[in-house]
């Protein structure tokens, strides 16, 4: 039996309530040493999943630590599938820390990062993709990324991966039977049938991989850069977007002061916007792009929003910037349409044909909706695909899918060349194993440890 672990499950600080959570076979025993119930029930009478009122008392000094409510959850129907005890104490760092120390003194061990969820996985309550979804849930910044993570926690991705693996298993069984009993009167699998199965498996893997790009955007945000010469309204645009979406402002470690990076949510799609207006306006913008960091941001951007002043003709500076945008995913904004229009759309098209051009007035709030719709359209490729698609949001999953795809491609090639079935079998098995890494069926302990090491404490 594994040892009993403990951690603070709630955020530190001035919260109303704090939770200290224990998991493992000795949880109830440890609780019994430090908890005195108000009604005097014995430990055997704590009804699972019912709150019991009482006090935490230091058994050594008899000092009262806090007034609490405790819950006992009986294995195996708990978060970790082990006995779990939760102590709800007053929030604030003092009671929580004192109770934690007491529990440690009474025989529990400090939980490692993600160890509760790791135990849920090791005890078979959830698979690895579901465990990883727990982490994504906690770090989700928009409704959409939460929804996708929640879907994965509920098993949306796992189910599809399991189904594909089942089809592969059937294919492997057919192959094996034909290798082992080639002469017997068993349904002879033709290479044509194999080809069909392998193709269908390939397409389903490809389908998951296609969702990975959207998945990445939903999880990490669409890297967006707002660019344009000084005074075209970049900062106002940024502010307008921020206001609409009640942005989550994040501190980005390592970014220099003159680059502002913020999260806004456009219909659930997180946009990680870099406002180049933060770059001192006195300096030449094109030259500034040459500067290491801004160049890095610009090159990394999935989307460039290029702002022009519609009340004046194109300037050389505009044209210089436009040269940089030729091969980039770009939305062109003709801003300040509240003023008399001077800029000719045709002149923009001469330099940048085939880019989406939107007329807006940030001042009057006009055109912002069209901008948002355009961004949504670009991300979802026209049709807003909703929950039925399980987005692949995790780099590890994507990597496993890539390898599964390569293996099945090799299998298809082996079939095409009419190679012996043993060869095909190896490729198909490799594919099956790569997919198993997603659900955790075919991963080693080192990979598992690495995954949970990225979790937060107490989860
Ligand atoms: N107090 C508290 N709140 C919490 C959690 C927790 O651990 N403690 N959670 C976690 O961080 C989340 C809830 N997630 C949970 C998931 C599964 C089980 C659980 O006991 N599952 C069992 C029993 C299901 C049943 O039969 O009722 C199971 O799946 O076998 C508990 C919590 C969010 N809120």
Short mmCIF file of N, CA and C and ligand atoms in Angstrom, two decimals, residues 19 21 49 76-79 86 125 459, ligand 1:
data_model
loop_
_atom_site.label_atom_id
_atom_site.label_comp_id
_atom_site.label_asym_id
_atom_site.label_seq_id
_atom_site.Cartn_x
_atom_site.Cartn_y
_atom_site.Cartn_z
N UNK A 19 -8.36 24.28 2.59
CA UNK A 19 -8.54 22.83 2.67
C UNK A 19 -7.19 22.13 2.72
N UNK A 21 -5.74 18.42 2.40
CA UNK A 21 -6.25 17.14 1.89
C UNK A 21 -5.26 16.01 2.11
N UNK A 49 -18.25 10.99 3.32
CA UNK A 49 -18.81 12.11 2.56
C UNK A 49 -19.77 12.99 3.34
N UNK A 76 -12.87 2.69 -2.62
CA UNK A 76 -12.13 3.26 -3.74
C UNK A 76 -12.85 4.40 -4.46
N UNK A 77 -14.03 4.79 -3.97
CA UNK A 77 -14.79 5.79 -4.72
C UNK A 77 -14.43 7.21 -4.29
N UNK A 78 -13.19 7.58 -4.54
CA UNK A 78 -12.70 8.93 -4.18
C UNK A 78 -11.87 9.47 -5.34
N UNK A 79 -11.40 10.69 -5.17
CA UNK A 79 -10.60 11.32 -6.23
C UNK A 79 -9.38 10.48 -6.59
N UNK A 86 -10.48 15.33 4.01
CA UNK A 86 -10.31 16.76 3.77
C UNK A 86 -10.65 17.53 5.03
N UNK A 125 -8.41 5.15 -12.01
CA UNK A 125 -9.70 5.86 -12.06
C UNK A 125 -9.81 6.70 -13.33
N UNK A 459 -2.57 19.20 -6.14
CA UNK A 459 -3.55 18.72 -7.12
C UNK A 459 -3.41 17.23 -7.36
N1 LIG B 1 -13.52 19.31 -1.77
C1 LIG B 1 -13.17 18.97 -2.98
N2 LIG B 1 -13.67 19.62 -4.04
C2 LIG B 1 -13.27 19.27 -5.32
C3 LIG B 1 -12.34 18.24 -5.53
C4 LIG B 1 -11.82 17.56 -4.38
O1 LIG B 1 -11.00 16.65 -4.48
N3 LIG B 1 -12.27 17.95 -3.16
N4 LIG B 1 -11.97 17.94 -6.84
C5 LIG B 1 -10.75 17.40 -7.17
O2 LIG B 1 -9.77 18.06 -7.21
C6 LIG B 1 -12.82 18.31 -7.93
C7 LIG B 1 -13.94 17.31 -8.09
N5 LIG B 1 -13.43 16.12 -8.69
C8 LIG B 1 -13.64 14.86 -8.21
C9 LIG B 1 -13.59 13.81 -9.08
C10 LIG B 1 -13.88 12.54 -8.65
C11 LIG B 1 -14.20 12.30 -7.33
C12 LIG B 1 -14.60 10.94 -6.86
O3 LIG B 1 -14.73 10.71 -5.68
N6 LIG B 1 -14.84 10.00 -7.78
C13 LIG B 1 -15.21 8.66 -7.45
C14 LIG B 1 -16.61 8.56 -6.91
C15 LIG B 1 -17.76 8.82 -7.82
C16 LIG B 1 -19.06 8.40 -7.13
O4 LIG B 1 -19.37 7.22 -7.22
O5 LIG B 1 -19.72 9.24 -6.50
C17 LIG B 1 -14.97 7.73 -8.62
O6 LIG B 1 -14.86 8.21 -9.74
O7 LIG B 1 -14.84 6.54 -8.37
C18 LIG B 1 -14.18 13.36 -6.43
C19 LIG B 1 -13.89 14.64 -6.86
C20 LIG B 1 -13.35 19.69 -7.71
N7 LIG B 1 -13.82 19.91 -6.35
#
